[in-house]
CSV table of C-alpha atoms in Angstrom, one decimal:
chain,number,residue,atom,x,y,z
A,1,MET,CA,15.0,20.2,30.1
A,2,THR,CA,15.3,16.6,29.2
A,3,ASN,CA,16.7,16.0,25.9
A,4,VAL,CA,14.7,13.9,23.2
A,5,PHE,CA,15.3,10.2,23.2
A,6,TYR,CA,17.5,10.2,19.9
A,7,LEU,CA,19.8,12.9,21.3
A,8,LYS,CA,19.8,11.5,25.0
A,9,TYR,CA,20.7,8.1,23.7
A,10,ARG,CA,23.0,9.0,20.8
A,11,PRO,CA,25.8,6.7,20.4
A,12,GLN,CA,29.0,7.8,22.4
A,13,LYS,CA,31.4,4.7,21.5
A,14,ILE,CA,31.8,2.6,18.5
A,15,ILE,CA,30.3,-0.5,20.4
A,16,ASP,CA,27.1,1.6,20.9
A,17,LEU,CA,26.7,1.8,17.1
A,18,ASP,CA,23.9,-0.5,16.0
A,19,LEU,CA,25.0,-0.6,12.3
A,20,SER,CA,27.0,-3.7,12.6
A,21,SER,CA,28.8,-3.2,9.4
A,22,ILE,CA,30.0,0.4,10.3
A,23,ARG,CA,30.8,-0.8,13.7
A,24,GLN,CA,33.2,-3.3,12.3
A,25,GLN,CA,34.8,-1.1,9.8
A,26,LEU,CA,35.5,1.7,12.2
A,27,THR,CA,37.1,-0.7,14.6
A,28,GLU,CA,39.4,-2.1,12.1
A,29,LEU,CA,40.3,1.4,11.1
A,30,LEU,CA,41.2,2.9,14.7
A,31,ALA,CA,43.1,-0.4,15.5
A,32,SER,CA,45.2,-0.1,12.5
A,33,GLU,CA,46.2,3.5,13.7
A,34,LYS,CA,46.1,4.6,9.8
A,35,LEU,CA,44.0,7.9,10.0
A,36,PRO,CA,42.9,9.2,6.6
A,37,HIS,CA,42.7,12.9,6.2
A,38,ALA,CA,39.2,12.7,4.8
A,39,PHE,CA,36.3,10.6,5.4
A,40,LEU,CA,33.1,10.2,3.3
A,41,PHE,CA,30.0,8.9,5.2
A,42,THR,CA,26.9,8.2,2.7
A,43,GLY,CA,23.7,6.4,3.4
A,44,PRO,CA,19.8,7.3,4.5
A,45,LYS,CA,18.6,9.6,7.0
A,46,GLY,CA,18.9,8.4,10.5
A,47,THR,CA,21.4,5.7,10.2
A,48,GLY,CA,24.1,7.1,12.2
A,49,LYS,CA,26.6,9.0,9.9
A,50,THR,CA,26.9,12.2,12.3
A,51,SER,CA,27.0,10.2,15.4
A,52,SER,CA,29.9,8.2,13.8
A,53,ALA,CA,31.7,11.5,12.7
A,54,ARG,CA,31.6,12.8,16.5
A,55,ILE,CA,32.7,9.1,17.6
A,56,VAL,CA,35.7,9.3,15.3
A,57,ALA,CA,36.6,12.7,16.4
A,58,LYS,CA,36.6,11.9,20.1
A,59,ALA,CA,38.6,8.7,19.5
A,60,ILE,CA,41.5,10.7,17.5
A,61,ASN,CA,41.6,13.4,20.1
A,62,CYS,CA,41.1,11.4,23.2
A,63,LEU,CA,43.8,12.3,25.6
A,64,GLN,CA,43.7,8.8,27.6
A,65,ARG,CA,43.2,6.6,24.5
A,66,THR,CA,46.7,4.4,24.1
A,67,LYS,CA,48.1,2.5,21.3
A,68,GLY,CA,45.8,-0.1,20.0
A,69,GLN,CA,43.1,1.2,22.1
A,70,ILE,CA,39.7,1.9,20.0
A,71,GLU,CA,37.1,3.6,22.1
A,72,PRO,CA,37.4,7.1,23.3
A,73,CYS,CA,37.2,7.2,27.1
A,74,ASN,CA,34.3,9.9,27.3
A,75,ARG,CA,35.9,11.3,30.5
A,76,CYS,CA,38.8,13.4,29.6
A,77,SER,CA,38.3,17.0,28.6
A,78,ALA,CA,38.5,16.5,24.8
A,79,CYS,CA,35.8,13.8,24.7
A,80,LYS,CA,33.6,16.0,27.3
A,81,SER,CA,34.0,19.0,25.2
A,82,ILE,CA,32.8,17.2,22.1
A,83,MET,CA,29.7,15.6,23.9
A,84,GLU,CA,28.8,18.9,25.5
A,85,GLY,CA,29.1,20.6,22.0
A,86,GLN,CA,31.8,23.0,23.3
A,87,ALA,CA,34.8,21.9,21.3
A,88,MET,CA,36.8,24.6,19.5
A,89,ASP,CA,38.5,22.4,17.5
A,90,LEU,CA,35.5,20.4,16.3
A,91,ILE,CA,33.8,22.5,13.4
A,92,GLU,CA,30.3,21.4,12.1
A,93,ILE,CA,29.3,23.0,8.9
A,94,ASP,CA,25.6,22.5,7.5
A,95,ALA,CA,26.4,22.6,3.7
A,96,ALA,CA,23.0,23.4,3.1
A,97,SER,CA,23.1,26.7,4.6
A,98,ASN,CA,27.0,27.3,3.9
A,99,ARG,CA,27.1,26.2,0.4
A,100,GLY,CA,28.9,28.8,-1.4
A,101,ILE,CA,32.6,29.4,-2.6
A,102,ASP,CA,33.0,32.2,0.1
A,103,ASP,CA,32.0,29.9,2.7
A,104,ILE,CA,34.6,27.4,1.5
A,105,ARG,CA,37.3,30.3,1.1
A,106,ASP,CA,36.8,31.2,4.6
A,107,LEU,CA,37.0,27.6,5.8
A,108,LYS,CA,40.6,27.2,3.8
A,109,GLN,CA,42.2,30.1,5.6
A,110,LYS,CA,41.0,28.8,9.1
A,111,ILE,CA,42.1,25.4,8.5
A,112,ARG,CA,45.9,26.6,8.0
A,113,LEU,CA,45.8,27.5,11.6
A,114,THR,CA,46.7,24.9,14.3
A,115,PRO,CA,44.4,23.4,16.7
A,116,ALA,CA,43.6,25.4,20.0
A,117,VAL,CA,43.6,22.3,22.2
A,118,PHE,CA,43.2,19.1,20.3
A,119,LYS,CA,45.5,16.9,18.3
A,120,TYR,CA,43.6,17.1,15.2
A,121,LYS,CA,41.2,19.8,14.0
A,122,VAL,CA,38.1,18.0,12.8
A,123,TYR,CA,35.6,19.3,10.3
A,124,ILE,CA,32.3,17.6,10.0
A,125,ILE,CA,30.5,18.9,6.7
A,126,ASP,CA,26.9,17.6,6.7
A,127,GLU,CA,24.8,17.4,3.5
A,128,VAL,CA,28.0,18.1,1.6
A,129,HIS,CA,26.1,17.5,-1.7
A,130,MET,CA,24.3,20.8,-1.2
A,131,LEU,CA,27.7,22.6,-1.8
A,132,THR,CA,27.9,24.7,-5.3
A,133,THR,CA,30.2,23.5,-8.1
A,134,GLU,CA,32.5,26.5,-7.5
A,135,ALA,CA,32.6,25.4,-3.7
A,136,PHE,CA,33.4,21.8,-4.5
A,137,ASN,CA,36.2,23.1,-6.8
A,138,ALA,CA,37.7,25.3,-4.0
A,139,LEU,CA,37.3,22.2,-1.4
A,140,LEU,CA,39.1,19.7,-3.9
A,141,LYS,CA,42.5,21.5,-3.6
A,142,THR,CA,42.1,21.5,0.1
A,143,LEU,CA,41.4,17.7,0.0
A,144,GLU,CA,44.3,17.2,-2.2
A,145,GLU,CA,46.9,19.0,0.1
A,146,PRO,CA,45.4,19.1,3.5
A,147,PRO,CA,47.4,20.2,6.6
A,148,SER,CA,48.6,17.3,8.8
A,149,HIS,CA,46.5,18.5,11.7
A,150,ALA,CA,43.2,18.6,9.8
A,151,VAL,CA,40.8,15.7,9.3
A,152,PHE,CA,37.6,16.2,7.1
A,153,ILE,CA,34.4,14.0,7.6
A,154,LEU,CA,31.8,14.6,5.0
A,155,CYS,CA,28.3,13.3,5.3
A,156,THR,CA,25.3,13.1,2.8
A,157,THR,CA,22.4,11.2,2.0
A,158,GLU,CA,23.0,11.7,-2.0
A,159,PRO,CA,26.4,10.5,-2.7
A,160,HIS,CA,25.4,10.5,-6.5
A,161,LYS,CA,25.4,14.2,-6.5
A,162,LEU,CA,29.1,14.2,-5.3
A,163,PRO,CA,31.9,15.1,-8.0
A,164,ASP,CA,33.9,11.8,-8.7
A,165,THR,CA,37.0,13.9,-7.8
A,166,ILE,CA,35.6,14.5,-4.4
A,167,VAL,CA,34.6,11.0,-3.8
A,168,SER,CA,38.0,9.4,-4.8
A,169,ARG,CA,39.9,11.5,-2.2
A,170,CYS,CA,38.0,10.2,0.5
A,171,LEU,CA,37.8,7.1,2.5
A,172,HIS,CA,34.3,6.0,1.8
A,173,PHE,CA,31.9,4.4,4.5
A,174,LYS,CA,28.6,3.3,3.2
A,175,PHE,CA,26.0,3.4,5.6
A,176,ARG,CA,22.9,1.1,4.9
A,177,ARG,CA,19.2,1.0,6.1
A,178,ALA,CA,19.3,-0.9,9.5
A,179,ASN,CA,17.6,-4.2,9.5
A,180,LYS,CA,15.0,-5.5,11.7
A,181,ILE,CA,17.6,-7.0,14.3
A,182,GLU,CA,19.6,-3.7,14.4
A,183,ILE,CA,16.5,-1.6,15.0
A,184,ILE,CA,15.3,-3.8,17.8
A,185,ARG,CA,18.8,-3.9,19.6
A,186,SER,CA,18.7,0.2,19.5
A,187,LEU,CA,15.0,0.1,21.0
A,188,LYS,CA,15.8,-2.5,23.7
A,189,ARG,CA,18.8,-0.4,24.9
A,190,VAL,CA,16.7,2.8,25.0
A,191,ALA,CA,13.7,1.1,26.7
A,192,LYS,CA,15.9,-0.5,29.4
A,193,SER,CA,17.5,2.9,29.9
A,194,GLU,CA,14.0,4.7,30.5
A,195,ALA,CA,12.5,1.6,32.5
A,196,LEU,CA,10.0,1.1,29.7
A,197,LYS,CA,7.9,-2.3,29.5
A,198,VAL,CA,7.7,-2.8,25.9
A,199,GLU,CA,5.7,-5.8,24.1
A,200,PRO,CA,7.7,-7.7,21.9
A,201,ALA,CA,5.1,-7.1,19.1
A,202,VAL,CA,5.5,-3.3,19.6
A,203,LEU,CA,9.5,-3.5,18.6
A,204,ASP,CA,8.4,-5.3,15.4
A,205,LEU,CA,5.7,-2.7,14.5
A,206,ILE,CA,8.2,0.3,15.1
A,207,SER,CA,11.0,-1.4,13.1
A,208,GLN,CA,8.7,-2.0,10.2
A,209,ALA,CA,7.6,1.4,10.4
A,210,SER,CA,11.0,3.1,10.8
A,211,ASP,CA,12.1,2.3,7.3
A,212,GLY,CA,15.6,1.4,8.3
A,213,SER,CA,16.0,4.7,10.6
A,214,PHE,CA,17.3,4.5,14.0
A,215,ARG,CA,16.4,8.0,14.7
A,216,ASP,CA,12.7,7.6,13.4
A,217,ALA,CA,12.5,4.4,15.4
A,218,VAL,CA,13.5,5.8,18.7
A,219,LYS,CA,11.3,8.9,18.0
A,220,VAL,CA,8.2,6.7,17.7
A,221,LEU,CA,9.3,4.7,21.0
A,222,GLU,CA,9.4,8.2,22.7
A,223,GLN,CA,6.0,9.1,21.4
A,224,LEU,CA,4.6,5.8,22.6
A,225,SER,CA,5.9,6.4,26.2
A,226,PHE,CA,4.3,9.9,26.7
A,227,LYS,CA,1.1,8.0,28.1
A,228,SER,CA,2.5,5.2,30.1
A,229,LYS,CA,5.7,3.2,30.9
A,230,LYS,CA,4.0,0.2,29.7
A,231,ILE,CA,3.6,0.1,25.8
A,232,THR,CA,1.2,-2.3,24.2
A,233,GLN,CA,0.6,-3.5,20.8
A,234,LYS,CA,-2.7,-1.8,20.7
A,235,GLN,CA,-1.2,1.6,21.6
A,236,ALA,CA,1.4,1.1,18.7
A,237,LEU,CA,-1.5,0.2,16.1
A,238,VAL,CA,-3.1,3.2,17.1
A,239,LEU,CA,-0.2,5.5,16.6
A,240,LEU,CA,1.1,3.9,13.5
A,241,GLY,CA,-2.0,3.0,11.5
A,242,GLU,CA,-0.8,-0.6,11.3
A,243,GLY,CA,-2.4,-3.8,11.2
A,244,ASP,CA,-5.2,-3.4,8.7
A,245,GLU,CA,-3.5,-2.7,5.7
A,246,VAL,CA,-4.7,-6.1,4.6
A,247,GLU,CA,-8.2,-4.9,4.8
A,248,PHE,CA,-7.4,-2.0,2.4
A,249,LEU,CA,-6.0,-4.8,0.1
A,250,LYS,CA,-9.3,-6.8,0.4
A,251,PHE,CA,-11.1,-3.9,-0.6
A,252,LEU,CA,-9.0,-3.5,-3.8
A,253,ALA,CA,-9.3,-7.1,-4.6
A,254,LYS,CA,-13.2,-6.6,-4.8
A,255,ARG,CA,-12.4,-3.4,-7.1
A,256,VAL,CA,-15.0,-1.6,-5.3
A,257,ALA,CA,-13.8,2.2,-4.8
A,258,LYS,CA,-16.2,3.5,-2.1
A,259,PRO,CA,-15.1,1.3,0.9
A,260,ALA,CA,-11.2,1.6,-0.1
A,261,LEU,CA,-11.8,5.1,-0.3
A,262,SER,CA,-13.7,5.4,2.7
A,263,TRP,CA,-11.0,3.4,4.6
A,264,LEU,CA,-8.3,5.8,3.5
A,265,ASN,CA,-10.0,9.0,4.4
A,266,ASP,CA,-10.8,7.5,7.9
A,267,LYS,CA,-7.3,6.8,8.4
A,268,LEU,CA,-5.9,10.1,7.4
A,269,ASP,CA,-8.7,11.7,9.5
A,270,ASN,CA,-7.6,9.9,12.6
A,271,GLY,CA,-3.9,11.0,12.2
A,272,ALA,CA,-2.2,8.2,10.0
A,273,ASP,CA,1.0,8.9,7.9
A,274,LEU,CA,-0.1,8.9,4.5
A,275,LYS,CA,3.7,8.2,3.5
A,276,HIS,CA,3.8,5.3,5.7
A,277,LEU,CA,0.6,4.0,4.4
A,278,GLY,CA,1.5,4.1,1.0
A,279,ALA,CA,4.9,2.6,1.7
A,280,SER,CA,3.1,-0.3,3.8
A,281,TRP,CA,1.1,-1.2,0.7
A,282,LEU,CA,3.9,-1.1,-1.7
A,283,ASP,CA,6.1,-3.3,0.6
A,284,LEU,CA,3.2,-5.9,0.9
A,285,LEU,CA,2.4,-5.8,-2.9
A,286,ARG,CA,6.2,-6.0,-3.5
A,287,ARG,CA,6.7,-9.1,-1.2
A,288,SER,CA,3.5,-10.6,-2.7
A,289,LEU,CA,4.7,-10.4,-6.2
A,290,LEU,CA,8.2,-12.1,-5.0
A,291,ALA,CA,6.4,-14.6,-3.4
A,292,CYS,CA,4.6,-15.4,-6.6
A,293,LYS,CA,8.0,-15.8,-8.4
A,294,GLY,CA,9.1,-18.4,-5.8
A,295,LEU,CA,10.9,-16.5,-3.2
A,296,ASP,CA,10.5,-17.1,0.3
A,297,GLN,CA,8.6,-14.2,1.8
A,298,GLU,CA,6.8,-13.7,5.2
A,299,LEU,CA,3.2,-12.4,4.5
A,300,PRO,CA,0.5,-11.5,6.8
A,301,SER,CA,-2.7,-13.9,7.0
A,302,GLY,CA,-5.6,-13.1,5.1
A,303,LEU,CA,-3.6,-11.2,2.3
A,304,PRO,CA,-5.6,-11.4,-1.2
A,305,ASP,CA,-4.6,-13.7,-3.7
A,306,PHE,CA,-3.8,-11.4,-6.5
A,307,ASN,CA,-2.2,-13.0,-9.7
A,308,GLU,CA,1.0,-11.7,-11.1
A,309,ALA,CA,-0.6,-9.2,-13.7
A,310,GLU,CA,-2.7,-7.7,-10.9
A,311,LEU,CA,0.3,-7.1,-8.6
A,312,LYS,CA,2.0,-5.4,-11.2
A,313,GLN,CA,-0.5,-3.1,-12.1
A,314,LEU,CA,-1.1,-2.4,-8.4
A,315,LEU,CA,2.4,-1.7,-7.7
A,316,THR,CA,2.7,0.6,-10.9
A,317,LEU,CA,-0.3,2.5,-9.8
A,318,PHE,CA,0.8,3.1,-6.2
A,319,SER,CA,4.3,3.8,-7.2
A,320,ARG,CA,3.1,6.5,-9.3
A,321,ALA,CA,0.7,7.9,-6.7
A,322,ALA,CA,3.5,7.9,-4.1
A,323,LEU,CA,5.7,10.0,-6.2
A,324,GLU,CA,3.0,12.5,-7.5
A,325,SER,CA,1.8,12.8,-3.8
A,326,LYS,CA,4.9,14.6,-2.7
A,327,THR,CA,4.1,17.7,-5.0
A,328,ALA,CA,0.5,17.4,-5.1
A,329,VAL,CA,-1.8,20.1,-3.5
A,330,ILE,CA,-4.0,17.6,-1.9
A,331,PRO,CA,-1.4,14.7,-0.9
A,332,HIS,CA,-3.9,11.9,-1.0
A,333,LEU,CA,-5.5,12.8,-4.4
A,334,PRO,CA,-3.2,10.7,-6.3
A,335,TYR,CA,-3.8,7.7,-4.0
A,336,GLU,CA,-7.6,8.2,-4.5
A,337,LEU,CA,-7.4,8.4,-8.3
A,338,ALA,CA,-5.2,5.4,-8.3
A,339,VAL,CA,-7.9,3.5,-6.2
A,340,ILE,CA,-10.6,4.8,-8.7
A,341,GLU,CA,-8.4,3.7,-11.8
A,342,TRP,CA,-8.1,0.1,-10.1
A,343,SER,CA,-11.6,-0.1,-9.2
A,344,SER,CA,-13.1,0.5,-12.7
A,345,ASP,CA,-14.8,-2.8,-14.1
A,346,LYS,CA,-11.4,-4.2,-15.2
A,347,VAL,CA,-7.8,-3.3,-15.9
A,348,LYS,CA,-7.3,-2.7,-19.5
A,349,ASN,CA,-4.0,-4.1,-20.9
A,350,ASP,CA,-5.2,-4.2,-24.4
A,351,PRO,CA,-4.9,-1.0,-26.7
A,352,PRO,CA,-8.3,0.6,-27.3
A,353,LYS,CA,-10.0,0.1,-30.6
A,354,ALA,CA,-9.7,3.0,-33.0
A,355,ASP,CA,-13.4,3.1,-33.7
A,356,THR,CA,-14.6,3.2,-30.5
A,357,PHE,CA,-14.9,5.9,-28.0
A,358,THR,CA,-15.3,4.5,-24.6
A,359,CYS,CA,-17.2,6.1,-21.8
A,360,PRO,CA,-15.1,7.8,-19.1
A,361,GLN,CA,-14.3,5.3,-16.3
A,362,SER,CA,-15.9,7.4,-13.4
A,363,LEU,CA,-19.2,7.4,-15.6
A,364,ARG,CA,-19.7,3.7,-16.0
A,365,SER,CA,-22.5,1.9,-14.4
A,366,SER,CA,-21.6,-0.7,-11.6
A,367,ALA,CA,-22.1,-3.4,-14.1
A,368,GLY,CA,-19.0,-5.6,-14.6
A,369,ARG,CA,-18.0,-4.8,-11.1
A,370,ARG,CA,-17.5,-7.7,-8.7
A,371,GLY,CA,-20.4,-8.2,-6.5
A,372,PRO,CA,-19.9,-9.4,-2.9
A,373,ALA,CA,-19.6,-13.1,-4.2
A,374,GLY,CA,-16.9,-12.2,-6.6
A,375,LYS,CA,-18.7,-12.8,-9.7
A,376,VAL,CA,-19.1,-10.2,-12.5
A,377,GLN,CA,-22.5,-9.1,-13.4
A,378,ASN,CA,-23.5,-9.7,-17.3
A,379,GLU,CA,-24.4,-6.1,-17.8
A,380,GLU,CA,-23.5,-3.6,-20.5
A,381,PRO,CA,-21.8,-0.5,-19.4
A,382,ALA,CA,-23.0,2.7,-19.9
A,383,VAL,CA,-22.3,4.3,-23.3
A,384,LEU,CA,-21.0,8.0,-23.7
A,385,PRO,CA,-23.8,10.5,-23.0
A,386,GLU,CA,-25.7,11.4,-26.1
A,387,PRO,CA,-25.0,14.8,-27.5
A,388,ASP,CA,-27.7,17.1,-28.5
A,389,LYS,CA,-29.2,16.7,-31.9
A,390,GLN,CA,-27.7,20.1,-32.8
A,391,GLU,CA,-24.3,19.3,-31.7
A,392,SER,CA,-24.5,15.9,-33.8
A,393,SER,CA,-25.5,17.5,-36.8
A,394,ALA,CA,-22.7,19.8,-36.5
A,395,SER,CA,-20.1,17.1,-36.0
A,396,THR,CA,-17.2,17.0,-38.5
A,397,PRO,CA,-15.0,14.2,-39.6
A,398,LYS,CA,-12.2,15.8,-37.7
A,399,LEU,CA,-14.6,15.8,-34.5
A,400,GLN,CA,-15.2,12.1,-35.1
A,401,GLU,CA,-11.7,11.6,-35.4
A,402,VAL,CA,-10.8,12.8,-31.9
A,403,GLN,CA,-13.6,11.0,-30.6
A,404,SER,CA,-12.2,7.9,-32.1
A,405,LYS,CA,-8.8,8.6,-31.0
A,406,TRP,CA,-9.6,9.9,-27.5
A,407,ASN,CA,-8.1,7.0,-25.7
A,408,GLN,CA,-4.9,7.7,-27.7
A,409,ILE,CA,-4.9,11.2,-26.7
A,410,LEU,CA,-5.2,10.0,-23.0
A,411,SER,CA,-2.5,7.6,-23.3
A,412,LEU,CA,-0.2,10.5,-24.2
A,413,VAL,CA,-1.2,12.4,-21.4
A,414,ARG,CA,-0.9,9.7,-18.7
A,415,PRO,CA,3.0,9.6,-18.4
A,416,GLN,CA,3.0,13.2,-18.0
A,417,ASN,CA,0.3,13.6,-15.5
A,418,HIS,CA,-1.9,11.0,-14.2
A,419,SER,CA,-4.1,13.6,-12.4
A,420,VAL,CA,-5.0,15.3,-15.7
A,421,GLU,CA,-5.5,12.0,-17.5
A,422,ALA,CA,-8.1,11.0,-14.8
A,423,LEU,CA,-9.9,14.4,-15.3
A,424,LEU,CA,-10.1,13.8,-19.0
A,425,LYS,CA,-11.6,10.6,-18.4
A,426,ALA,CA,-14.6,12.4,-17.0
A,427,ALA,CA,-14.8,14.7,-20.1
A,428,ARG,CA,-15.9,14.5,-23.8
A,429,PRO,CA,-15.0,16.3,-26.9
A,430,THR,CA,-18.2,18.0,-28.2
A,431,LYS,CA,-17.1,20.4,-30.9
A,432,LEU,CA,-14.2,21.3,-33.4
A,433,GLU,CA,-14.3,24.6,-35.1
A,434,GLY,CA,-11.0,25.3,-37.1
A,435,ASN,CA,-8.3,24.7,-34.9
A,436,THR,CA,-10.2,24.9,-31.6
A,437,LEU,CA,-11.4,21.8,-29.8
A,438,MET,CA,-14.2,22.3,-27.2
A,439,ILE,CA,-14.3,19.9,-24.3
A,440,GLU,CA,-17.0,19.4,-22.2
A,441,VAL,CA,-16.5,19.1,-18.5
A,442,PHE,CA,-19.3,18.1,-15.7
A,443,TYR,CA,-17.6,19.5,-12.7
A,444,PRO,CA,-16.4,23.2,-11.9
A,445,PHE,CA,-13.5,22.0,-10.0
A,446,HIS,CA,-12.5,20.1,-13.2
A,447,LYS,CA,-12.8,23.1,-15.4
A,448,SER,CA,-10.7,25.3,-13.2
A,449,ARG,CA,-7.9,22.6,-12.9
A,450,LEU,CA,-7.6,21.9,-16.6
A,451,GLU,CA,-7.8,25.5,-17.7
A,452,THR,CA,-4.2,26.1,-15.8
A,453,GLU,CA,-1.8,26.9,-18.1
A,454,ARG,CA,0.3,24.0,-17.5
A,455,CYS,CA,-2.5,21.6,-17.9
A,456,ARG,CA,-3.8,23.3,-20.9
A,457,LEU,CA,-0.5,23.1,-22.8
A,458,LEU,CA,-0.1,19.4,-22.0
A,459,VAL,CA,-3.5,18.7,-23.3
A,460,GLU,CA,-2.9,20.6,-26.5
A,461,GLU,CA,0.3,18.9,-27.2
A,462,ALA,CA,-1.2,15.5,-26.9
A,463,VAL,CA,-4.0,16.6,-29.2
A,464,GLU,CA,-1.5,18.1,-31.7
A,465,LYS,CA,0.5,14.8,-31.8
A,466,THR,CA,-2.5,12.6,-32.4
A,467,LEU,CA,-4.2,15.0,-35.2
A,468,ALA,CA,-0.7,16.1,-36.7
A,469,GLN,CA,-2.4,19.4,-36.5
A,470,LYS,CA,-1.9,22.5,-34.0
A,471,THR,CA,-5.1,22.7,-32.1
A,472,ARG,CA,-6.1,25.0,-29.2
A,473,VAL,CA,-8.5,23.4,-26.4
A,474,CYS,CA,-11.1,25.4,-24.4
A,475,TYR,CA,-13.4,23.9,-21.8
A,476,VAL,CA,-17.2,24.3,-21.1
A,477,LEU,CA,-19.1,23.2,-18.0
A,478,SER,CA,-22.1,21.0,-19.0
A,479,ASN,CA,-25.4,21.7,-17.5
A,480,LYS,CA,-26.8,18.3,-18.5
A,481,LEU,CA,-25.7,14.7,-18.5
A,482,LYS,CA,-28.1,12.2,-19.6
A,483,PRO,CA,-26.3,8.7,-19.9
A,484,VAL,CA,-27.9,6.5,-22.5
A,485,ILE,CA,-28.0,2.6,-21.7
A,486,LYS,CA,-27.9,0.0,-24.3
A,487,LYS,CA,-30.9,-2.1,-23.5
A,488,LYS,CA,-30.8,-5.9,-23.3
A,489,ALA,CA,-33.2,-8.4,-22.7
A,490,GLN,CA,-33.3,-7.5,-19.2
A,491,PRO,CA,-32.9,-3.8,-18.6
A,492,LEU,CA,-30.7,-2.1,-16.0
A,493,SER,CA,-32.4,-1.5,-12.7
A,494,ILE,CA,-30.2,1.3,-12.0
A,495,ASP,CA,-31.4,4.8,-12.2
A,496,PRO,CA,-29.1,7.3,-14.5
A,497,THR,CA,-28.9,9.8,-11.8
A,498,GLU,CA,-28.0,7.2,-9.2
A,499,ILE,CA,-25.0,6.3,-11.7
A,500,LEU,CA,-23.8,9.8,-11.8
A,501,SER,CA,-24.0,10.3,-8.2
A,502,GLN,CA,-21.9,7.2,-7.6
A,503,ALA,CA,-19.3,8.8,-10.2
A,504,ALA,CA,-19.1,11.8,-8.3
A,505,GLU,CA,-18.9,10.0,-5.0
A,506,GLU,CA,-16.0,7.9,-6.3
A,507,ILE,CA,-14.2,11.0,-7.6
A,508,PHE,CA,-14.7,13.2,-4.6
A,509,ASN,CA,-15.3,10.6,-1.9
A,510,ASN,CA,-18.5,12.8,-0.8
């Protein structure tokens, strides 16, 4: 069975390394004939750390390499055994699954043995940051006084998790994310070997989508090659979901949720990568912000003209969504909530007035939204649904205090859990009896989510901080929702039930 591209075309010599800085550093090191006993390779995934470690192992054990020569020959028995994965004196350890002190003790016992075949016994420890504290302490002694025949190469994507005592005993090589030129160099080499005809625009698209990872870039090229030896820009756009992020930002510029949410869900239904989409939006917004500050940035044509405040707000919303998406039960929900929050009639930077209880964002009318021509309609937003008379008469000063400070409670919840804050925006406090606050919600899904212990404790803590009183919250499902509209000379032509339908559609994208 033929190897996948990223294994088949893994660099075998230093000159094959596409990361120019590492290529130069390793060349200078091997030319000096000064071999350290421990290397530390750190950097993002897919940048060539393990490949470089194997090249170093070949170079220092190559039987035909002479003084002053840098590259391994790849023909002698030592080089071939490493390339074929059969070298007895090259030990590769996955620290994620061999992370305990017993594993390191076993390594310490075996390291005393001289190499069976090679000049040096090489230990490559991948994801070394996964070792336990006890294992690091045991490894430290070996790094301090290693046998002359042993060489350690430690690889990790998270160097900040390594003890300083370990880092200080290694020669540190920092692998950075590959730039566009380096990614394209790697792709061209693979395309030439596979006799692929690739349009230049395809290479640009792949380099942007790979996030500086050679491995990810080659995997995308391989996937595109399944259908045909000729790879077009159109094929790449279909696979990567690229090319129309600008259209999504245009929807955001209009502050209309429905088309933006429809676009997002259509992309996801067609197999687009949510993580990649989010990264693309953030990259475009970031470059737009830098351009606003006078930095020279290459921006696509048709990009909406956001001002600096809007760009900062969008970057904050989507950065938070990208972070929350990693642990969300529904990964795209944080992005949908970000779109809905942004698409409310305006982004509020001013603190809410203490004597005003604003309507939940999702229940506001389309008044104040930007129309097709970009003009704001001069209509009053819907106010909070009027409670029953029985509830009004039962209101106490404390309940009125909760209602007047509802936005303050939301602001305390927001940094802890953006999703819970969004759900509370579509709810209302209706009764306060003793130390129990009753909150009315309008959707069963909202009720079940807010009643989970984690969410309940979060809300209770925010209420307690606001009221300076320990308060228990409970949720009830409303069976009526009657928005009351402030009438002006020109009454709204929108039916209240239509407003509710629109709110539900924005929240659930139905």
